[in-house]
Tab-separated table of C-alpha atoms in Angstrom:
chain	number	residue	atom	x	y	z
A	1	LEU	CA	80.578	-154.579	28.414
A	2	LEU	CA	80.684	-151.374	25.484
A	3	SER	CA	76.523	-150.964	25.970
A	4	GLN	CA	75.095	-148.265	27.081
A	5	ASP	CA	71.946	-150.654	28.886
A	6	THR	CA	72.579	-151.248	32.881
A	7	ALA	CA	71.375	-154.506	32.361
A	8	CYS	CA	73.778	-155.237	29.683
A	9	GLN	CA	77.092	-153.873	31.362
A	10	ARG	CA	75.832	-156.592	34.327
A	11	VAL	CA	75.375	-158.963	32.464
A	12	GLY	CA	78.250	-159.129	30.003
A	13	ALA	CA	80.358	-157.927	33.015
A	14	LEU	CA	78.916	-160.976	35.063
A	15	GLY	CA	80.112	-163.176	32.421
A	16	ILE	CA	83.753	-162.279	31.730
A	17	GLY	CA	84.279	-162.480	35.097
A	18	ASN	CA	82.765	-166.149	35.162
A	19	LEU	CA	84.734	-166.922	31.863
A	20	CYS	CA	88.122	-164.944	33.831
A	21	THR	CA	87.507	-168.149	36.422
A	22	GLN	CA	88.702	-170.767	34.210
A	23	GLU	CA	92.552	-170.166	33.106
A	24	ARG	CA	92.596	-171.698	29.523
A	25	HIS	CA	90.209	-168.450	28.481
A	26	ARG	CA	92.017	-165.666	30.032
A	27	VAL	CA	94.572	-165.093	27.994
A	28	PRO	CA	92.165	-165.158	24.519
A	29	LEU	CA	90.539	-162.776	26.757
A	30	MET	CA	93.251	-160.424	27.169
A	31	ASP	CA	93.990	-160.580	23.249
A	32	SER	CA	90.507	-159.587	22.499
A	33	GLY	CA	90.602	-156.436	24.228
A	34	VAL	CA	88.421	-157.444	27.317
A	35	LEU	CA	90.688	-155.388	29.659
A	36	GLU	CA	89.731	-151.583	28.097
A	37	PRO	CA	86.001	-152.092	28.848
A	38	LEU	CA	86.603	-153.735	32.212
A	39	CYS	CA	88.534	-150.898	32.926
A	40	THR	CA	86.119	-148.142	31.963
A	41	LEU	CA	83.345	-149.869	34.010
A	42	ALA	CA	86.123	-150.056	36.444
A	43	ARG	CA	87.009	-146.359	37.231
A	44	SER	CA	83.478	-144.920	36.426
A	45	GLU	CA	81.539	-143.577	38.810
A	46	ASP	CA	78.228	-142.940	37.245
A	47	ILE	CA	77.597	-147.084	37.279
A	48	GLU	CA	75.746	-149.072	39.592
A	49	LEU	CA	78.111	-150.812	42.501
A	50	GLU	CA	77.365	-154.291	40.898
A	51	ILE	CA	78.483	-153.547	37.785
A	52	GLN	CA	82.019	-152.045	39.146
A	53	ARG	CA	82.146	-155.063	41.234
A	54	TYR	CA	81.773	-157.793	38.824
A	55	ALA	CA	84.546	-155.800	36.678
A	56	VAL	CA	86.904	-155.340	39.068
A	57	LEU	CA	86.575	-159.232	40.352
A	58	ALA	CA	86.609	-160.361	36.370
A	59	ILE	CA	90.411	-158.386	36.628
A	60	ALA	CA	91.463	-159.841	39.627
A	61	ASN	CA	91.087	-163.613	37.748
A	62	GLN	CA	92.221	-162.047	34.513
A	63	ALA	CA	95.257	-161.068	37.269
A	64	SER	CA	95.857	-164.376	37.695
A	65	THR	CA	97.503	-165.475	35.199
A	66	VAL	CA	101.224	-164.676	35.171
A	67	ASP	CA	101.100	-164.450	30.920
A	68	ASN	CA	98.820	-161.581	32.016
A	69	HIS	CA	101.414	-159.605	34.213
A	70	ALA	CA	103.532	-157.973	31.268
A	71	ALA	CA	99.905	-156.846	29.640
A	72	PHE	CA	98.586	-154.960	33.063
A	73	VAL	CA	101.820	-152.986	33.735
A	74	SER	CA	101.825	-152.187	29.869
A	75	GLU	CA	98.294	-151.023	29.997
A	76	GLY	CA	99.195	-148.972	33.199
A	77	MET	CA	96.824	-151.196	35.347
A	78	LEU	CA	98.813	-151.410	38.136
A	79	PRO	CA	97.685	-146.694	39.478
A	80	LEU	CA	94.230	-148.164	38.409
A	81	LEU	CA	94.254	-150.960	40.950
A	82	ILE	CA	95.899	-148.510	43.500
A	83	SER	CA	93.388	-146.409	42.999
A	84	LEU	CA	90.159	-148.997	43.206
A	85	SER	CA	92.183	-150.367	46.609
A	86	ASN	CA	91.063	-146.915	47.918
A	87	ALA	CA	87.632	-147.009	46.586
A	88	PRO	CA	84.620	-147.011	49.232
A	89	ASP	CA	83.291	-150.211	48.777
A	90	ALA	CA	84.537	-152.354	50.689
A	91	GLU	CA	84.611	-155.314	48.025
A	92	VAL	CA	86.229	-152.745	44.713
A	93	ARG	CA	88.684	-152.834	47.762
A	94	GLN	CA	89.145	-156.318	48.185
A	95	TYR	CA	89.229	-157.273	44.814
A	96	ALA	CA	92.004	-154.177	43.474
A	97	ALA	CA	93.646	-155.558	45.963
A	98	TYR	CA	93.603	-158.729	45.226
A	99	ALA	CA	94.882	-158.584	41.671
A	100	LEU	CA	97.589	-156.248	42.801
A	101	VAL	CA	98.356	-159.258	44.774
A	102	LYS	CA	98.721	-161.915	42.585
A	103	VAL	CA	100.684	-159.472	40.042
A	104	ALA	CA	103.558	-159.050	42.764
A	105	GLN	CA	104.156	-162.338	42.755
A	106	ASN	CA	105.728	-161.665	39.799
A	107	ALA	CA	109.253	-161.206	40.211
A	108	ASP	CA	109.520	-159.748	36.935
A	109	VAL	CA	107.004	-156.655	37.286
A	110	ARG	CA	108.284	-156.227	40.907
A	111	LYS	CA	110.180	-153.283	40.318
A	112	GLN	CA	106.750	-151.822	38.701
A	113	VAL	CA	104.797	-152.761	41.212
A	114	THR	CA	106.651	-151.544	44.272
A	115	ASP	CA	107.506	-147.871	42.169
A	116	GLU	CA	103.740	-147.238	41.707
A	117	GLY	CA	102.659	-147.477	45.454
A	118	GLY	CA	101.185	-151.394	45.245
A	119	LEU	CA	102.839	-152.639	48.250
A	120	GLU	CA	100.109	-151.267	50.516
A	121	PRO	CA	97.125	-152.273	48.810
A	122	VAL	CA	99.265	-156.033	49.327
A	123	LEU	CA	99.263	-155.490	53.526
A	124	TYR	CA	95.952	-154.108	53.229
A	125	LEU	CA	95.017	-157.318	52.332
A	126	ALA	CA	97.320	-158.919	54.638
A	127	ARG	CA	95.809	-157.603	57.684
A	128	THR	CA	92.240	-159.117	57.218
A	129	ASP	CA	91.161	-161.483	59.758
A	130	GLU	CA	90.860	-164.239	56.660
A	131	PRO	CA	93.248	-167.056	56.833
A	132	GLU	CA	92.300	-167.810	53.099
A	133	ILE	CA	92.754	-164.637	52.159
A	134	GLN	CA	95.810	-164.390	54.389
A	135	VAL	CA	97.762	-167.180	53.168
A	136	GLU	CA	96.646	-165.776	49.005
A	137	VAL	CA	99.064	-162.498	50.001
A	138	ILE	CA	102.462	-164.808	50.922
A	139	PRO	CA	103.650	-165.318	47.639
A	140	ALA	CA	103.131	-161.602	47.370
A	141	ILE	CA	104.825	-160.743	49.962
A	142	CYS	CA	107.705	-163.059	49.143
A	143	THR	CA	108.145	-161.555	46.062
A	144	LEU	CA	108.199	-157.771	47.276
A	145	SER	CA	110.208	-158.274	49.994
A	146	PHE	CA	113.485	-159.071	47.684
A	147	ALA	CA	113.732	-155.106	47.575
A	148	GLU	CA	115.620	-152.986	50.258
A	149	GLU	CA	112.831	-150.195	50.173
A	150	ASN	CA	109.913	-152.564	51.339
A	151	LYS	CA	111.928	-154.346	53.526
A	152	VAL	CA	110.694	-151.977	56.635
A	153	ASP	CA	107.012	-151.454	55.793
A	154	ILE	CA	106.018	-154.889	55.507
A	155	ALA	CA	107.517	-155.625	59.119
A	156	LYS	CA	105.658	-152.287	59.944
A	157	ASN	CA	102.551	-152.464	58.664
A	158	GLY	CA	100.866	-155.889	58.382
A	159	GLY	CA	102.907	-158.332	56.592
A	160	LEU	CA	104.455	-160.760	59.755
A	161	PRO	CA	101.273	-161.483	61.004
A	162	PRO	CA	100.101	-163.969	57.990
A	163	VAL	CA	103.935	-164.649	57.042
A	164	ILE	CA	104.713	-166.405	60.777
A	165	ALA	CA	101.438	-168.073	60.616
A	166	ALA	CA	102.233	-169.466	57.389
A	167	ILE	CA	105.585	-171.009	58.053
A	168	ARG	CA	103.838	-173.792	59.858
A	169	ASP	CA	101.638	-174.538	56.422
A	170	ALA	CA	101.374	-177.964	55.234
A	171	ASN	CA	101.788	-176.813	51.703
A	172	VAL	CA	105.256	-176.283	50.871
A	173	GLU	CA	105.211	-173.679	48.490
A	174	THR	CA	103.675	-171.428	51.041
A	175	ALA	CA	105.438	-172.408	53.941
A	176	ARG	CA	109.005	-172.036	51.986
A	177	MET	CA	107.708	-168.480	50.591
A	178	ALA	CA	106.891	-167.915	54.248
A	179	CYS	CA	110.015	-168.194	55.689
A	180	CYS	CA	112.144	-166.851	52.523
A	181	ALA	CA	109.765	-163.414	53.402
A	182	LEU	CA	110.652	-163.224	56.690
A	183	ALA	CA	114.227	-164.340	55.697
A	184	ASN	CA	114.277	-161.787	53.627
A	185	LEU	CA	112.719	-158.801	56.422
A	186	CYS	CA	115.039	-160.213	59.278
A	187	GLU	CA	118.174	-158.737	56.516
A	188	VAL	CA	117.416	-155.321	58.161
A	189	VAL	CA	118.511	-154.951	61.525
A	190	GLU	CA	115.409	-152.365	62.042
A	191	ASN	CA	113.027	-155.235	61.593
A	192	THR	CA	114.675	-158.039	64.157
A	193	SER	CA	113.215	-156.495	67.498
A	194	LEU	CA	109.617	-156.027	65.994
A	195	ILE	CA	110.208	-159.496	64.337
A	196	MET	CA	111.379	-161.326	67.442
A	197	ASP	CA	108.361	-159.465	69.520
A	198	HIS	CA	106.249	-161.824	66.994
A	199	ASN	CA	107.655	-164.910	68.601
A	200	PRO	CA	109.035	-166.824	65.026
A	201	VAL	CA	111.046	-169.383	66.653
A	202	PRO	CA	108.829	-171.878	67.491
A	203	ALA	CA	107.336	-171.521	64.435
A	204	LEU	CA	110.854	-171.981	62.823
A	205	MET	CA	112.357	-174.934	64.867
A	206	GLU	CA	108.671	-176.389	63.846
A	207	VAL	CA	109.888	-176.606	60.349
A	208	LEU	CA	113.495	-177.041	60.998
A	209	VAL	CA	112.834	-180.195	62.563
A	210	GLY	CA	110.405	-181.745	60.280
A	211	HIS	CA	109.395	-180.095	57.224
A	212	ALA	CA	110.636	-180.556	53.188
A	213	PRO	CA	114.456	-179.272	52.650
A	214	LEU	CA	113.421	-176.467	50.699
A	215	VAL	CA	111.277	-175.436	53.597
A	216	GLN	CA	114.042	-176.390	55.876
A	217	CYS	CA	117.093	-173.869	54.229
A	218	GLU	CA	115.184	-171.063	54.213
A	219	ALA	CA	113.708	-171.352	57.632
A	220	ALA	CA	117.397	-171.582	58.489
A	221	ARG	CA	118.213	-168.943	56.702
A	222	ALA	CA	116.012	-166.992	58.703
A	223	MET	CA	117.586	-167.901	61.980
A	224	GLY	CA	120.640	-167.065	61.209
A	225	ASN	CA	120.120	-163.308	60.202
A	226	LEU	CA	117.983	-163.473	63.269
A	227	ALA	CA	121.456	-164.526	65.021
A	228	ALA	CA	123.217	-162.147	63.646
A	229	ASN	CA	122.486	-159.662	66.031
A	230	ILE	CA	123.629	-161.197	69.208
A	231	GLU	CA	120.922	-160.561	71.469
A	232	TYR	CA	118.746	-163.052	70.206
A	233	GLY	CA	121.202	-165.869	69.470
A	234	ASP	CA	121.165	-167.415	73.128
A	235	GLU	CA	117.010	-168.231	72.725
A	236	ILE	CA	117.463	-169.726	69.294
A	237	LEU	CA	120.565	-171.850	70.914
A	238	ARG	CA	117.890	-172.627	73.980
A	239	ALA	CA	115.023	-173.757	70.841
A	240	GLY	CA	117.529	-175.916	70.407
A	241	ALA	CA	117.965	-175.445	67.188
A	242	GLN	CA	122.046	-175.815	67.253
A	243	ARG	CA	121.293	-179.935	66.876
A	244	TYR	CA	118.998	-179.509	63.656
A	245	LEU	CA	121.229	-176.908	62.266
A	246	MET	CA	124.249	-179.535	62.400
A	247	ILE	CA	121.823	-182.429	60.941
A	248	MET	CA	121.420	-180.033	58.072
A	249	LEU	CA	124.726	-179.258	57.604
A	250	ARG	CA	124.804	-183.546	56.614
A	251	SER	CA	121.955	-182.888	54.026
A	252	GLU	CA	122.489	-183.702	50.408
A	253	GLU	CA	120.796	-180.594	49.743
A	254	GLU	CA	123.491	-177.849	49.346
A	255	ARG	CA	122.008	-175.283	49.897
A	256	CYS	CA	120.460	-176.724	53.464
A	257	GLN	CA	123.853	-177.160	54.363
A	258	ARG	CA	124.722	-173.972	52.988
A	259	MET	CA	122.488	-172.317	54.939
A	260	ALA	CA	122.608	-174.301	58.242
A	261	ALA	CA	126.562	-173.759	58.001
A	262	MET	CA	125.588	-169.587	57.993
A	263	ALA	CA	123.334	-170.021	60.957
A	264	LEU	CA	125.695	-171.586	63.307
A	265	CYS	CA	128.595	-169.166	61.988
A	266	ASN	CA	126.109	-166.216	63.541
A	267	LEU	CA	125.403	-167.960	66.355
A	268	ALA	CA	129.259	-168.517	66.741
A	269	SER	CA	130.136	-165.223	66.564
A	270	ASN	CA	128.629	-164.414	70.201
A	271	LEU	CA	131.517	-165.715	72.663
A	272	GLN	CA	128.753	-166.325	75.611
A	273	ASN	CA	127.078	-169.026	73.051
A	274	GLN	CA	130.373	-170.951	72.339
A	275	PRO	CA	130.690	-172.735	75.711
A	276	LYS	CA	127.444	-174.362	74.875
A	277	MET	CA	128.037	-175.344	71.325
A	278	ILE	CA	131.167	-176.435	71.802
A	279	ALA	CA	129.811	-178.995	74.838
A	280	ALA	CA	126.685	-179.839	72.194
A	281	GLY	CA	129.336	-181.320	69.757
A	282	ILE	CA	129.666	-178.689	66.854
A	283	LEU	CA	133.518	-179.738	66.228
A	284	GLU	CA	132.659	-182.772	65.054
A	285	PRO	CA	130.667	-182.088	61.908
A	286	VAL	CA	132.165	-178.437	61.548
A	287	VAL	CA	135.243	-179.798	61.218
A	288	GLY	CA	133.894	-183.714	59.481
A	289	GLU	CA	132.187	-181.256	56.505
A	290	ALA	CA	135.926	-178.992	56.062
A	291	THR	CA	138.008	-182.675	55.618
A	292	LEU	CA	135.525	-183.323	53.085
A	293	ALA	CA	136.672	-180.315	50.991
A	294	LEU	CA	140.406	-180.937	50.964
A	295	ASP	CA	139.170	-183.774	48.771
A	296	ALA	CA	140.421	-182.787	45.165
A	297	LYS	CA	137.881	-184.540	44.355
A	298	SER	CA	135.085	-183.666	46.700
A	299	LYS	CA	131.713	-182.057	45.355
A	300	SER	CA	131.911	-179.552	48.384
A	301	ASP	CA	130.088	-175.994	48.043
A	302	PHE	CA	132.405	-174.004	48.934
A	303	GLU	CA	130.445	-171.834	50.189
A	304	CYS	CA	129.640	-174.143	53.010
A	305	VAL	CA	133.134	-175.172	53.624
A	306	ARG	CA	133.849	-170.878	54.150
A	307	TYR	CA	131.159	-170.710	56.916
A	308	CYS	CA	132.548	-173.865	58.613
A	309	LEU	CA	135.840	-172.364	58.762
A	310	LEU	CA	134.623	-168.876	59.833
A	311	ILE	CA	132.747	-171.146	62.708
A	312	LEU	CA	135.953	-172.778	63.634
A	313	ALA	CA	137.707	-168.766	63.565
A	314	ASN	CA	134.608	-167.694	65.756
A	315	LEU	CA	135.310	-170.639	68.333
A	316	ALA	CA	139.039	-169.289	68.180
A	317	VAL	CA	138.591	-166.287	69.688
A	318	CYS	CA	138.148	-167.451	72.967
A	319	GLN	CA	140.920	-169.573	73.977
A	320	THR	CA	139.444	-171.588	76.249
A	321	ASN	CA	138.258	-173.127	73.565
A	322	HIS	CA	141.420	-173.718	72.087
A	323	PRO	CA	142.352	-177.015	73.275
A	324	GLN	CA	139.876	-179.029	71.393
A	325	LEU	CA	140.520	-176.562	68.156
A	326	MET	CA	143.926	-177.919	68.818
A	327	ALA	CA	143.449	-181.408	68.818
A	328	GLU	CA	140.767	-181.773	66.425
A	329	ALA	CA	140.632	-178.482	63.305
A	330	LEU	CA	144.091	-177.448	63.628
A	331	PRO	CA	145.477	-180.667	61.664
A	332	VAL	CA	142.746	-180.003	58.913
A	333	LEU	CA	143.187	-176.308	58.615
A	334	ALA	CA	146.451	-176.266	58.494
A	335	GLN	CA	145.846	-177.955	55.053
A	336	PHE	CA	143.665	-175.318	53.413
A	337	GLY	CA	147.265	-173.400	52.700
A	338	ALA	CA	147.122	-174.678	49.471
A	339	HIS	CA	143.014	-175.451	49.006
A	340	ARG	CA	141.460	-174.469	45.575
A	341	ASP	CA	138.993	-172.375	46.463
A	342	VAL	CA	141.714	-168.972	47.323
A	343	LYS	CA	138.317	-168.500	49.992
A	344	CYS	CA	139.003	-171.140	52.014
A	345	ARG	CA	142.692	-170.614	52.095
A	346	GLN	CA	142.131	-167.208	53.828
A	347	TYR	CA	139.308	-168.185	55.938
A	348	SER	CA	141.595	-170.671	57.164
A	349	ILE	CA	144.263	-168.292	58.403
A	350	PHE	CA	141.294	-166.227	60.199
A	351	ALA	CA	141.316	-169.157	62.487
A	352	ILE	CA	144.983	-170.388	62.514
A	353	GLY	CA	145.831	-166.599	63.103
A	354	ASN	CA	143.326	-166.894	66.461
A	355	LEU	CA	145.028	-169.851	67.475
A	356	CYS	CA	148.591	-167.667	67.280
A	357	ALA	CA	147.120	-165.676	70.517
A	358	ASN	CA	148.030	-167.958	72.615
A	359	SER	CA	150.925	-169.401	73.926
A	360	GLU	CA	150.559	-172.809	74.523
A	361	ASN	CA	149.869	-173.470	71.294
A	362	LEU	CA	152.753	-172.052	69.060
A	363	GLU	CA	154.732	-174.946	69.036
A	364	GLY	CA	151.915	-177.071	67.440
A	365	ILE	CA	151.223	-174.671	65.300
A	366	VAL	CA	154.391	-174.858	64.077
A	367	ARG	CA	154.637	-179.215	63.923
A	368	GLU	CA	151.504	-178.598	61.872
A	369	GLY	CA	153.442	-176.668	59.203
A	370	CYS	CA	151.626	-173.696	59.261
A	371	LEU	CA	154.568	-171.137	58.881
A	372	LYS	CA	155.164	-170.500	55.148
A	373	THR	CA	151.095	-170.491	54.422
A	374	LEU	CA	151.608	-167.152	57.128
A	375	ILE	CA	154.506	-166.327	55.908
A	376	ARG	CA	152.699	-166.136	52.148
A	377	TYR	CA	149.615	-164.373	53.556
A	378	ALA	CA	151.489	-161.537	55.093
A	379	PHE	CA	152.756	-160.159	51.409
A	380	PRO	CA	151.213	-157.571	50.130
A	381	SER	CA	147.988	-158.205	48.100
A	382	THR	CA	146.830	-156.634	44.873
A	383	ASP	CA	143.456	-157.995	46.256
A	384	ALA	CA	142.239	-154.695	48.534
A	385	SER	CA	140.087	-157.780	49.923
A	386	ALA	CA	143.019	-159.680	51.515
A	387	VAL	CA	144.224	-156.662	53.866
A	388	ASP	CA	142.576	-158.888	56.756
A	389	VAL	CA	143.478	-161.400	55.887
A	390	GLN	CA	147.328	-159.729	55.963
A	391	PHE	CA	146.667	-158.877	58.486
A	392	GLN	CA	145.596	-161.705	60.237
A	393	ALA	CA	148.724	-163.085	59.366
A	394	ILE	CA	151.086	-160.847	60.620
A	395	ALA	CA	148.636	-160.569	63.873
A	396	ALA	CA	149.619	-164.427	63.447
A	397	ILE	CA	153.517	-164.111	62.766
A	398	ARG	CA	153.801	-161.660	66.083
A	399	GLY	CA	152.464	-164.322	68.295
A	400	LEU	CA	154.785	-166.804	67.002
A	401	GLY	CA	157.517	-164.424	67.326
A	402	THR	CA	156.795	-164.520	71.447
A	403	HIS	CA	158.705	-167.758	70.867
A	404	GLN	CA	162.599	-167.934	71.034
A	405	THR	CA	162.801	-170.824	69.048
A	406	ILE	CA	159.867	-170.236	66.735
A	407	ARG	CA	161.302	-166.815	66.157
A	408	LEU	CA	164.586	-167.912	64.888
A	409	GLN	CA	162.838	-170.432	62.754
A	410	LEU	CA	160.672	-167.478	61.163
A	411	VAL	CA	163.834	-165.341	60.135
A	412	ARG	CA	165.063	-168.980	58.537
A	413	GLU	CA	161.747	-169.276	56.585
A	414	GLY	CA	161.588	-165.576	55.319
A	415	ALA	CA	159.539	-163.733	57.312
A	416	LEU	CA	161.177	-161.019	57.710
A	417	GLU	CA	160.234	-159.507	53.985
A	418	PRO	CA	156.638	-159.368	54.118
A	419	LEU	CA	157.071	-157.075	57.769
A	420	ILE	CA	159.576	-154.940	56.183
A	421	LEU	CA	156.948	-154.877	53.284
A	422	ALA	CA	154.244	-154.224	55.415
A	423	VAL	CA	155.454	-151.244	57.438
A	424	GLN	CA	154.685	-149.100	53.637
A	425	SER	CA	150.780	-150.797	53.918
A	426	GLU	CA	148.037	-148.041	53.700
A	427	SER	CA	146.401	-149.807	56.233
A	428	VAL	CA	147.379	-148.500	60.180
A	429	GLU	CA	146.597	-152.111	61.290
A	430	VAL	CA	149.102	-153.944	59.183
A	431	GLN	CA	151.262	-151.488	60.047
């Protein structure tokens, strides 16, 4: 490599490149200082193109080992690779981009790759028509998609086709990373219409129905993020997602349960979806999961339970749903007033508060023993995040106060004190 003889350089670069194809050689080669002469050949404009190709290919092979990535960053390799990814020769561009793809898979150097401009070479490979190369790009796109500043660029500049194609991949890890990347990209509202233009729902449905739990939970997360946009919830429901999300809600995998509950919660936030969801049996698994969490010995995932309670709160916005909610959900909601998770207690108040907006429900709510819980949450809290809960509790008391008999009971139970204090609240809604 260090020789001035062209033939020696060619053989040296080829030999090092071949050695680098075997993982066991890569770290020892890096420790021996091979990177510097390879870089010299890679950046030189005076050597044969074939030698430059061998050198860049050797660097790309070295990048395939995670243990070498820190050295790539510390020795300033990223700017060189980014520069080479714009080289006139197609092979040099591809090898340099491939090296960046390998380094970009490492979450520990994600920020450096992003800051140095490494996303574009990754997307350059993503835009190729070769499926094998596109699959290689998925781990890098997945890692880079966690950075907020990359999400729009990935969606707009060629990242979506390989990601959506890889959702159906038979390899569990490839499919998981593709679903994960898509879920991350869906977190940006600006991306959702472009993502839906690429028709991801059929692919997501396929893995939701019959793939490994690790893939299913990321697919559910992607669907849930898409369903946050009211326009797309109907399409997701029509595809039949609710049935499989409800099955996932009973999964033994905690993360599967949580992501399924999140997706159902976002779907239930659209009033137009609610009749279909009720008819399809949403209450039974949601109330069932909430009921399990009431057991003090339960190992229920509280994040999942919170989503279930928010589903009930969303459904309770529409009074058409109230008869079923009063019959099937209220007895469970009433017991969450003493639950050990504060967020679960608060979210149950949201649901009960919505039910209090219907005069036909008031006596039933009192019979379930909800008064004291509502009064307790009507008091001001030092927790700034509890203002919404206080508002909902006061709104519920206002609804209950329209009933002549319950009005007197409210006074006897001590509802006046929190209401008087609420007048001094900084929140106009609470006042």
